[in-house]
Short mmCIF file of C-alpha atoms in Angstrom, two decimals:
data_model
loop_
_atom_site.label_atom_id
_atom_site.label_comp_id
_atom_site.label_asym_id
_atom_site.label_seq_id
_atom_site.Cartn_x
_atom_site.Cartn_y
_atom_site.Cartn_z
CA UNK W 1 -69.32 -55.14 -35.41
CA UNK W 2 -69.51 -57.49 -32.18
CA UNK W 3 -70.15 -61.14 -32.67
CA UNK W 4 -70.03 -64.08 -29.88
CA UNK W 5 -68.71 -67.34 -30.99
CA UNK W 6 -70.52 -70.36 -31.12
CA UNK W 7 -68.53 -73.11 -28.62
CA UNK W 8 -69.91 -76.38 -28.93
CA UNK W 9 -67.06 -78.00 -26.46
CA UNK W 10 -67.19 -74.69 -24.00
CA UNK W 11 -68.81 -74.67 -20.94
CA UNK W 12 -72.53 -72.98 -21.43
CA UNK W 13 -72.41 -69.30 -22.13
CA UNK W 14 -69.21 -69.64 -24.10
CA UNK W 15 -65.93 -70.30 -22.94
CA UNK W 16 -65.64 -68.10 -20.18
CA UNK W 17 -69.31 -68.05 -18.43
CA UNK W 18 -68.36 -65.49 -16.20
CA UNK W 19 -67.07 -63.22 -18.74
CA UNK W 20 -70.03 -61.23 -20.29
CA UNK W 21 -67.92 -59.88 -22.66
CA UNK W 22 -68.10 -61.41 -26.39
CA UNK W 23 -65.21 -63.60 -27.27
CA UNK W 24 -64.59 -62.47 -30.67
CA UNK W 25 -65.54 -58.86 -32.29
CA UNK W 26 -64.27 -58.34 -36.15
CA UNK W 27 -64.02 -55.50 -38.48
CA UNK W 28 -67.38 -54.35 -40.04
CA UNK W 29 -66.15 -55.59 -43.73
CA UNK W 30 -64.73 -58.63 -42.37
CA UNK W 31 -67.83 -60.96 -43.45
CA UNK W 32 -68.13 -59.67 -46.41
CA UNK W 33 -64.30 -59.91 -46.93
CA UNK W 34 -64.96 -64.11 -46.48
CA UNK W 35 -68.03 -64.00 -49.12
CA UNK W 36 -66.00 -62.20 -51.15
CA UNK W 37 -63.04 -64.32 -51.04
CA UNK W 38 -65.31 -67.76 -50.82
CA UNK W 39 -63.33 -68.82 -48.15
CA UNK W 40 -63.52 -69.79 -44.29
CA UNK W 41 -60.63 -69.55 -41.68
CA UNK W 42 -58.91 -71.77 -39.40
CA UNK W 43 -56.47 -71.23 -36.60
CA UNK W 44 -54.87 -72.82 -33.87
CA UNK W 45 -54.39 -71.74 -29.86
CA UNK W 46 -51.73 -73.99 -28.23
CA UNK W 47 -52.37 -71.38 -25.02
CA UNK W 48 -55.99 -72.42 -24.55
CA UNK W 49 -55.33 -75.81 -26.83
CA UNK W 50 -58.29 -75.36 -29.38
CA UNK W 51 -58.84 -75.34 -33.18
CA UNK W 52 -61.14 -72.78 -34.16
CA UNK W 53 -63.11 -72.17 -37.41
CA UNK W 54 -64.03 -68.74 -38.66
CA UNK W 55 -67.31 -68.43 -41.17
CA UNK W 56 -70.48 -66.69 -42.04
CA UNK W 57 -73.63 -67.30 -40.80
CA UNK W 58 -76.52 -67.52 -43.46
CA UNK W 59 -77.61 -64.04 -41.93
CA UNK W 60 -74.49 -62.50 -42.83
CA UNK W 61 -72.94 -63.06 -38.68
CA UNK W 62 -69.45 -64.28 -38.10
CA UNK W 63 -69.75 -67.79 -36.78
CA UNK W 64 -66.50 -69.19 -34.57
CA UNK W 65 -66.33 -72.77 -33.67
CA UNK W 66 -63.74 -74.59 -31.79
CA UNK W 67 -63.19 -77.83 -30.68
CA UNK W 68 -60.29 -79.21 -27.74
CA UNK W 69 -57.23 -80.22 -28.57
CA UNK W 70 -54.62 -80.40 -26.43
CA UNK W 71 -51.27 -77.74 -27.03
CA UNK W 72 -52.47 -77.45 -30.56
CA UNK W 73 -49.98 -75.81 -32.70
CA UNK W 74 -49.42 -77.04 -36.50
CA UNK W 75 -52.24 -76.57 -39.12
CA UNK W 76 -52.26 -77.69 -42.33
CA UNK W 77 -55.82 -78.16 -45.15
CA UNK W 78 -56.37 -78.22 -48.17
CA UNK W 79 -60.39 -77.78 -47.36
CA UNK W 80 -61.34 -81.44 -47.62
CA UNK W 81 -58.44 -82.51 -45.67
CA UNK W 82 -56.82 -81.24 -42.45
CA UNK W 83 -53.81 -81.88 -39.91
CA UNK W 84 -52.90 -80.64 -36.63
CA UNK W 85 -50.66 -81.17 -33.60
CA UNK W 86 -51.51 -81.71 -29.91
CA UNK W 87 -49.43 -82.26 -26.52
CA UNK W 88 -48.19 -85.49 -28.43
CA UNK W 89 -49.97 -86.80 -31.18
CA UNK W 90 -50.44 -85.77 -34.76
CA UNK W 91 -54.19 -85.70 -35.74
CA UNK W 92 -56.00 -86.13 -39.00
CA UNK W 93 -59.68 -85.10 -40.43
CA UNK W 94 -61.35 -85.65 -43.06
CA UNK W 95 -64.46 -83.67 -44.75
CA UNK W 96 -67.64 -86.02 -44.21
CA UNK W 97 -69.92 -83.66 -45.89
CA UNK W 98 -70.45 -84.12 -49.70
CA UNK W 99 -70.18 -81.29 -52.52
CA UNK W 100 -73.40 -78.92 -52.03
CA UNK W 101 -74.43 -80.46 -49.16
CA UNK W 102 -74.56 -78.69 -45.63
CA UNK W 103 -75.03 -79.02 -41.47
CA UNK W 104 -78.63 -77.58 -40.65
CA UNK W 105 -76.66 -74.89 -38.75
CA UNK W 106 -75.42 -74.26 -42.04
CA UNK W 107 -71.66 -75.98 -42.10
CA UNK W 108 -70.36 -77.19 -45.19
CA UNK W 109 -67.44 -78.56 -44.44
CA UNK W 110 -67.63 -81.06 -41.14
CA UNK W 111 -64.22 -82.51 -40.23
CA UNK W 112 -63.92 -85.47 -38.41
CA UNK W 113 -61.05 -87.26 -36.69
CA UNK W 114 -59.61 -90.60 -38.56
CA UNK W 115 -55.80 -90.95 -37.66
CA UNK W 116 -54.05 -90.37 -34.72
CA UNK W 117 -50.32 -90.86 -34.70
CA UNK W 118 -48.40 -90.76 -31.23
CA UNK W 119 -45.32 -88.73 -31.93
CA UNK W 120 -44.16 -87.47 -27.98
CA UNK W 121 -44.16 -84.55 -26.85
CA UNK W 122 -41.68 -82.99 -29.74
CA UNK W 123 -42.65 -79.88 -29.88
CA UNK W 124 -44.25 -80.52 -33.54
CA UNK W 125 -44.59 -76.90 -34.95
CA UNK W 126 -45.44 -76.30 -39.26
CA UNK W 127 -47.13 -78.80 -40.78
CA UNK W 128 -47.85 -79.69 -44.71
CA UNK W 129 -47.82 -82.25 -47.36
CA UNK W 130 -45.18 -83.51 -49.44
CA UNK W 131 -44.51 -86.75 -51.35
CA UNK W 132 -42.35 -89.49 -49.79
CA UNK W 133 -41.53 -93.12 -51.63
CA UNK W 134 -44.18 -91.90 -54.31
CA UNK W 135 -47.34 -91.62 -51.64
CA UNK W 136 -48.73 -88.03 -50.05
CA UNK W 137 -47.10 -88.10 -46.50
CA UNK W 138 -47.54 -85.32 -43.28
CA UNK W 139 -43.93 -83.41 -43.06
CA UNK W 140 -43.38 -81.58 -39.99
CA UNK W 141 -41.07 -79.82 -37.78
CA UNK W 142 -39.57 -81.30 -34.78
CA UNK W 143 -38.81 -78.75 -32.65
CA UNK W 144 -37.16 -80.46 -30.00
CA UNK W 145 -35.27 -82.52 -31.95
CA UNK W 146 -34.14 -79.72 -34.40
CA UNK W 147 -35.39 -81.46 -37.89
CA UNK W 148 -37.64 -81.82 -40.55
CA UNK W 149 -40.01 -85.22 -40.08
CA UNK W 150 -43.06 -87.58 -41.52
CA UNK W 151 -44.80 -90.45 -40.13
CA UNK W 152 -43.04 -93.54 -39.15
CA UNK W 153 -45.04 -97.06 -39.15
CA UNK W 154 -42.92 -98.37 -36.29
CA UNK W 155 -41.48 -95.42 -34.23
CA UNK W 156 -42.11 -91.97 -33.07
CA UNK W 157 -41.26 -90.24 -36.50
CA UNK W 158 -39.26 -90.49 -39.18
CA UNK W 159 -36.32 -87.63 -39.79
CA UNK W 160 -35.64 -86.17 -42.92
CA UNK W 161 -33.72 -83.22 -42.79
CA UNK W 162 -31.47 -81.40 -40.28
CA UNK W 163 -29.35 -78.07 -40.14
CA UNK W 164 -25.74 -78.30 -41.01
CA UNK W 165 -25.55 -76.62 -38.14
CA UNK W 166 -26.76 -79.15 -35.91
CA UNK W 167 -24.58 -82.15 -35.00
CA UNK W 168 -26.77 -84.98 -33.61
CA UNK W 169 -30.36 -85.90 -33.64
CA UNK W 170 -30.91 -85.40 -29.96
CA UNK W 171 -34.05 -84.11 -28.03
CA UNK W 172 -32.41 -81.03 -26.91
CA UNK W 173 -34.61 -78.10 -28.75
CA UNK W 174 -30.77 -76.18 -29.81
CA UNK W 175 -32.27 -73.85 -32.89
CA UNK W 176 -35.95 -73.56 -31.70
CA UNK W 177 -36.28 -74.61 -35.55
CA UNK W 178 -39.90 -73.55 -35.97
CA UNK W 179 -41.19 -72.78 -39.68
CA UNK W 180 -41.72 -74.62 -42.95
CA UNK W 181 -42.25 -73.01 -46.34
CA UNK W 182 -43.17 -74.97 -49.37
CA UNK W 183 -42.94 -75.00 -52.99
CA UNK W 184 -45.56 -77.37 -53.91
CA UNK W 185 -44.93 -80.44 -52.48
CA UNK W 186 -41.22 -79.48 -51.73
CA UNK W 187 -39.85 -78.72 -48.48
CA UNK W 188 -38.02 -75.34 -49.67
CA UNK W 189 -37.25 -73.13 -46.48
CA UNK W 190 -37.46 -73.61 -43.02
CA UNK W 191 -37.08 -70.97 -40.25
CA UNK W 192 -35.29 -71.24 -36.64
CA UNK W 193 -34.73 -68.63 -33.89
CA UNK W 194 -31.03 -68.88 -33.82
CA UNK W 195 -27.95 -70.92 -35.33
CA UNK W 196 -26.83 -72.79 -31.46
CA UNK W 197 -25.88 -76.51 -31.13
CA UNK W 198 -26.61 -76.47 -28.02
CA UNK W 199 -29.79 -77.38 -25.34
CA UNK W 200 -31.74 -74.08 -25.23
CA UNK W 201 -29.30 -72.10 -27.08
CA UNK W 202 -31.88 -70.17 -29.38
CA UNK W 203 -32.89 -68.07 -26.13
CA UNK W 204 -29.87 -66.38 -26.04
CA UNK W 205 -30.03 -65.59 -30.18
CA UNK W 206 -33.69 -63.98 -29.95
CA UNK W 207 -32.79 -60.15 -30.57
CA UNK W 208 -31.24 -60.59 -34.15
CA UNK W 209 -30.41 -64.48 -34.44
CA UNK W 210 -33.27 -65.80 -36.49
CA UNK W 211 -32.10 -67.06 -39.88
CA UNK W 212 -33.93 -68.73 -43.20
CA UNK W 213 -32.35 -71.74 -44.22
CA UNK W 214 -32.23 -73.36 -48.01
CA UNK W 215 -33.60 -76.77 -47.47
CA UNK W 216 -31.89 -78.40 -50.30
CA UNK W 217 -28.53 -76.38 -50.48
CA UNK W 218 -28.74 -76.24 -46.38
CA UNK W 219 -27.22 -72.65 -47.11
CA UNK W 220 -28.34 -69.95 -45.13
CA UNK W 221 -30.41 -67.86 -47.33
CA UNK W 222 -30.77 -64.77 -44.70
CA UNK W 223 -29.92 -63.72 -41.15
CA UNK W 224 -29.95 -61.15 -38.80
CA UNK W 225 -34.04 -61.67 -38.19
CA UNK W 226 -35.76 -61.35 -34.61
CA UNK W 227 -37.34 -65.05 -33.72
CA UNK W 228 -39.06 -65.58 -37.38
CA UNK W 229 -41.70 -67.79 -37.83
CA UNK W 230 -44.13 -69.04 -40.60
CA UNK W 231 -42.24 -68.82 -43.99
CA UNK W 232 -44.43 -68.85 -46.73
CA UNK W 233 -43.83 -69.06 -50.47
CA UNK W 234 -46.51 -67.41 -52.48
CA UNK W 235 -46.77 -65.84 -55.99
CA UNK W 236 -43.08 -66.42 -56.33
CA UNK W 237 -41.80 -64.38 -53.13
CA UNK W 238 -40.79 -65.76 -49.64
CA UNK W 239 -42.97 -64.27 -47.20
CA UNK W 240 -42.27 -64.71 -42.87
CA UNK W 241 -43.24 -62.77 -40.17
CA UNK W 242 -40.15 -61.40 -38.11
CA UNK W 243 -42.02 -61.82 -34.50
CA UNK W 244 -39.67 -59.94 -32.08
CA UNK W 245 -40.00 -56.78 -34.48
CA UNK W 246 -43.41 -57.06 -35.52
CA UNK W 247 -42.91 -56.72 -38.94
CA UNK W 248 -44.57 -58.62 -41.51
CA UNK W 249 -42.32 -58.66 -45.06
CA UNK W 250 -40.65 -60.71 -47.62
CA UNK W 251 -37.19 -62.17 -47.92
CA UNK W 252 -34.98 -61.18 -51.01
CA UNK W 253 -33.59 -63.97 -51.85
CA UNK W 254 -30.75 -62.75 -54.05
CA UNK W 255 -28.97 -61.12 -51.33
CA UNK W 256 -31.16 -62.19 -48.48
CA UNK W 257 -32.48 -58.77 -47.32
CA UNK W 258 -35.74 -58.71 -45.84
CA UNK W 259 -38.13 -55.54 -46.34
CA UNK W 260 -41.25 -55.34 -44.17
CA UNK W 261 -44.65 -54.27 -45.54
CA UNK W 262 -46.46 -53.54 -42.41
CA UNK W 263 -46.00 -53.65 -38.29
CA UNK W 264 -48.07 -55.97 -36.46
CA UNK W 265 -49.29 -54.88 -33.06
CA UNK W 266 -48.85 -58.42 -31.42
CA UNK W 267 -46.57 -61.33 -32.11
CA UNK W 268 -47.48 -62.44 -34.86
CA UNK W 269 -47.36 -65.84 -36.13
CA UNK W 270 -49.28 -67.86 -38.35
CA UNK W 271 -49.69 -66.45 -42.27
CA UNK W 272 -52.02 -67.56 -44.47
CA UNK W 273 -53.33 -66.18 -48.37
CA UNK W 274 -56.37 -65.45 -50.43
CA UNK W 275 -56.05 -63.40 -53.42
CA UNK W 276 -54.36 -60.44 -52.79
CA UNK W 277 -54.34 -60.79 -48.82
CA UNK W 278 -52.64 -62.31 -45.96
CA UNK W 279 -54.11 -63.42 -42.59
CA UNK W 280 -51.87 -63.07 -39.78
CA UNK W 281 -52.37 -64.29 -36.67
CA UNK W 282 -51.44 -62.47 -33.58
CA UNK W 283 -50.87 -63.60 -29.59
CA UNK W 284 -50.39 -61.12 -26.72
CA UNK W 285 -46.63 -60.94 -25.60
CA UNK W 286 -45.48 -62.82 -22.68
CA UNK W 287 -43.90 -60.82 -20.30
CA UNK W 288 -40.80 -62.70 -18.31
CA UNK W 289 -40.64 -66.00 -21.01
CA UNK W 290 -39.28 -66.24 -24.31
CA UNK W 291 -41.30 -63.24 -25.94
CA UNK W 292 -39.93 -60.61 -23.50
CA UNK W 293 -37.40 -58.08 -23.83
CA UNK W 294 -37.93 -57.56 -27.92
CA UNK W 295 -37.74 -55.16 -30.44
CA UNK W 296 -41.80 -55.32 -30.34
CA UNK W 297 -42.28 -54.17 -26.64
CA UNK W 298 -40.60 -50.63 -27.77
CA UNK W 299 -42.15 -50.09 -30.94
CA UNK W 300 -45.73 -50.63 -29.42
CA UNK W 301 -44.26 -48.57 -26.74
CA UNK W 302 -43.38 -45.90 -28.97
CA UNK W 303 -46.89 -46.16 -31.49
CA UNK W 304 -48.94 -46.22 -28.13
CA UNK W 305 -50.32 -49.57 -29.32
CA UNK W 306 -51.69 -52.07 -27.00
CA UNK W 307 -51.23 -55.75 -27.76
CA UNK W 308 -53.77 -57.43 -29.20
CA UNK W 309 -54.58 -61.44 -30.14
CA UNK W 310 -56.51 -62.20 -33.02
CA UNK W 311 -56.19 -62.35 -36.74
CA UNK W 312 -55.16 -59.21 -39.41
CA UNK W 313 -55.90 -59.25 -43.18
CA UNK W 314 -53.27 -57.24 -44.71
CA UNK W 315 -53.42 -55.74 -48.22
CA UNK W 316 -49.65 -57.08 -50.12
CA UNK W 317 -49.79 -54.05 -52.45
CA UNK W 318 -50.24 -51.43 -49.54
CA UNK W 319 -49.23 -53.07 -46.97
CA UNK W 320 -52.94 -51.75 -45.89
CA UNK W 321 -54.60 -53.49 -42.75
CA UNK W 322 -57.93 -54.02 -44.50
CA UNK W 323 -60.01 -56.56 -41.74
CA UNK W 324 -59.26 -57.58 -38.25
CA UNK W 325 -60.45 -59.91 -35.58
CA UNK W 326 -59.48 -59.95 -32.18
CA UNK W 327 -60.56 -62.18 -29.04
CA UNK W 328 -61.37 -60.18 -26.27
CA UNK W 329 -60.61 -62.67 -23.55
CA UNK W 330 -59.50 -66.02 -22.61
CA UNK W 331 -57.60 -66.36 -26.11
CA UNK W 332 -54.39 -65.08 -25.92
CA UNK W 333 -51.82 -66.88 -28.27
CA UNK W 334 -52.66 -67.82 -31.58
CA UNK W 335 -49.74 -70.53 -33.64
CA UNK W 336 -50.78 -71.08 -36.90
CA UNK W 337 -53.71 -69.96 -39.54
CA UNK W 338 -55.32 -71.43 -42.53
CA UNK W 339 -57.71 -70.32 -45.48
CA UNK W 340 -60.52 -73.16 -46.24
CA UNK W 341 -61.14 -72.68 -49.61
CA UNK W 342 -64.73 -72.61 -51.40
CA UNK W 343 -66.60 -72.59 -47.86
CA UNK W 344 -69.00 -71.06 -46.31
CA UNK W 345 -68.89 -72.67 -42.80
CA UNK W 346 -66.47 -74.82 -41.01
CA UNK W 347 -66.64 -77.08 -38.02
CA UNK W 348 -65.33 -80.71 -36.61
CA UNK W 349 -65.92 -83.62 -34.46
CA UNK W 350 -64.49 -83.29 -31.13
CA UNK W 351 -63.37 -85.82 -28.07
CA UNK W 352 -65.22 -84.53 -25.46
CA UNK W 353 -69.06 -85.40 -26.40
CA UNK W 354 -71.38 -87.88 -27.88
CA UNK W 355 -70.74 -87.13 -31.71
CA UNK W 356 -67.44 -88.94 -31.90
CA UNK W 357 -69.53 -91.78 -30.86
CA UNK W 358 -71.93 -91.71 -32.99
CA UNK W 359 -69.75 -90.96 -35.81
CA UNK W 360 -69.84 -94.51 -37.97
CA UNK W 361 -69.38 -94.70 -41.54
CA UNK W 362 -68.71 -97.61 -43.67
CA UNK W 363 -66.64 -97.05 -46.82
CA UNK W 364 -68.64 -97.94 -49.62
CA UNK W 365 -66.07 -98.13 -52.60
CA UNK W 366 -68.57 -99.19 -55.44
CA UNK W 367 -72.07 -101.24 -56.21
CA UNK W 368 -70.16 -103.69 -56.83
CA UNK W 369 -68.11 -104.92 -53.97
CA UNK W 370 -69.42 -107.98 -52.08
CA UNK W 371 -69.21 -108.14 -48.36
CA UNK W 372 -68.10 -110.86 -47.26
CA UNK W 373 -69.85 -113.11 -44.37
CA UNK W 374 -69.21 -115.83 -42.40
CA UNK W 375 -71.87 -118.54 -43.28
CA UNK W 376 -73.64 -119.85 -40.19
CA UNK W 377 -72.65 -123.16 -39.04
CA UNK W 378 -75.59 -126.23 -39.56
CA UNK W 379 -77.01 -127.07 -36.79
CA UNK W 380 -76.36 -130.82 -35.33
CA UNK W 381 -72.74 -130.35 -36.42
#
């Protein structure tokens, strides 16, 4: 099955206009795969710095729509809510559209843009929600500065957490500390390339340096992984993706062991679940930078498997890949994924046209609030 995307913020004829070949194709069951499930996707390219939107068409089609965001990395919704990451700044939207009520194109959910915080250019990786001084507050990780964060009123951010491992809060990206998993509203796991205390030191720990740490106990909970990323808890097992092997699995946490369930040809990052399925997200390898010279080049090598970006939906019994969508050009690095539950059709308000302008709407709280006015002066006086 071939589908193109629909690109509001592209260029017209899609995103590449010289490129007549479509941008996405999918699986044959992958539609049906989102009806089934109820849901819609999103995911987030830091390469080509977009936020995409997977859903069905009323006709049955796959419909992808994407909007601009600079170095967008960090994804986090709960469907009516949604956070991500740019070069600098920390963005969040909010659903506009009410319960049962849809886009004529067909969207049900329409995101638009209501709080931008500047953060710098940290590196802001993972993103979800947790409770801080009794209020729902965006934690993240800081990448460059090697620690868990939120919001700050005043400054940049506000740390919460470091490594043991670490000695200073210093903008020197040590760990490459990269993945947050949750338990609830708890900050439970986080994942980083390497153990170093040092400016850039992960690089040198990519082969079999990655570790899960204990967020509360700050004990290492296991080791020996290959640059993991995107810890997830979910129905009571830790689930990552070790990248540099291609392997897809869950920690033990007992003795820290981790067991794969299925290869991934790409490097996969960015794990999301519905039901009994995940959806991985996969980039192409980069050949001379920080993906090269891993575990994954030889076992692609050895299955005769080219690379591929896109997303998989991977059976956790079998271990089955069940659905798959690729992009067949101009995509080629996927960070993070995210299931939209209870939609059909996703998209948002971007920065680059008129909507954004024309987006105005007055909160309304009740029928009775007053607005208040300024009386106009008398005349004469």
């Amino acid at each position: 099955m071939t589908v193109t995307a629909a690109l509001p913020d592209a260029p017209a004829g899609g995103v590449d206009a010289a490129n007549p070949e479509p941008l996405v194709t999918c699986s044959a069951g992958f539609s049906d795969w989102l009806e089934t499930q109820d849901i819609a996707l999103a995911l987030t390219t830091y390469q080509a710095g977009r936020l995409f939107f997977v859903g069905r068409k009323p006709d049955g089609g796959i419909r992808a729509h994407e909007r601009l965001i600079e170095n967008c990395q960090g994804l986090w919704t709960d469907g009516q809510s949604l956070w991500t990451s740019s070069a600098f700044m920390l963005w969040r939207f909010e659903n506009v559209l009410q319960q049962g009520h849809a886009m004529p194109g067909g969207a049900d959910r329409r995101f638009a843009p209501v709080e931008g915080r500047v953060t710098g250019q940290i590196d802001l990786h993972d993103i979800a929600m947790t409770q801080i001084d009794g209020a729902p507050r965006p934690i993240f990780v800081n990448t460059l500065c090697n620690c868990l964060a939120t919001i700050s009123d005043r400054d940049s951010f506000r740390p919460l957490w470091m490594p043991r491992f670490i000695s200073a809060l210093v903008a020197e990206d040590r760990c490459h500390l990269n993945g947050l998993a949750m338990d609830g509203t708890r900050p439970a796991y986080v994942t980083a390339v390497g153990t170093s205390d040092v400016a850039d030191g992960w690089r040198d720990q990519r082969q079999a340096g990655g570790v899960v740490i204990d967020v509360d106990s700050g004990e290492i909970a296991a080791a020996g992984l290959s640059m993991p990323h995107s810890p997830r808890l979910y129905r009571g097992r830790l689930w990552l993706l070790n990248s540099g092997t291609g392997e897809f699995g869950q920690i033990d946490l007992r003795d820290g062991s981790f067991t794969p369930l299925c290869f991934c040809p790409g490097f996969a990052r960015g794990l999301a679940f519905s039901g009994n399925h995940a959806v991985i997200g996969l980039s192409l390898p980069r050949h001379g930078g920080s993906f090269s010279g891993l575990e994954l080049d030889q076992r692609l090598a050895r299955k005769s498997a080219t690379p591929r970006c896109g997303l998989l939906v991977v059976d956790l019994t079998s271990g089955r890949v069940e659905h798959w969508l690729r992009f067949g050009h101009t995509i080629t690095e996927l960070y993070d994924t995210a299931v939209l539950p209870r939609t059909r059709m996703a998209e948002a308000i971007g920065f680059r046209n008129d909507d954004i302008r024309r987006e105005i709407r007055p909160e309304i709280r009740s029928g009775t609030d007053r607005i208040m006015a300024t009386p106009h002066p008398r005349e004469g006086v």
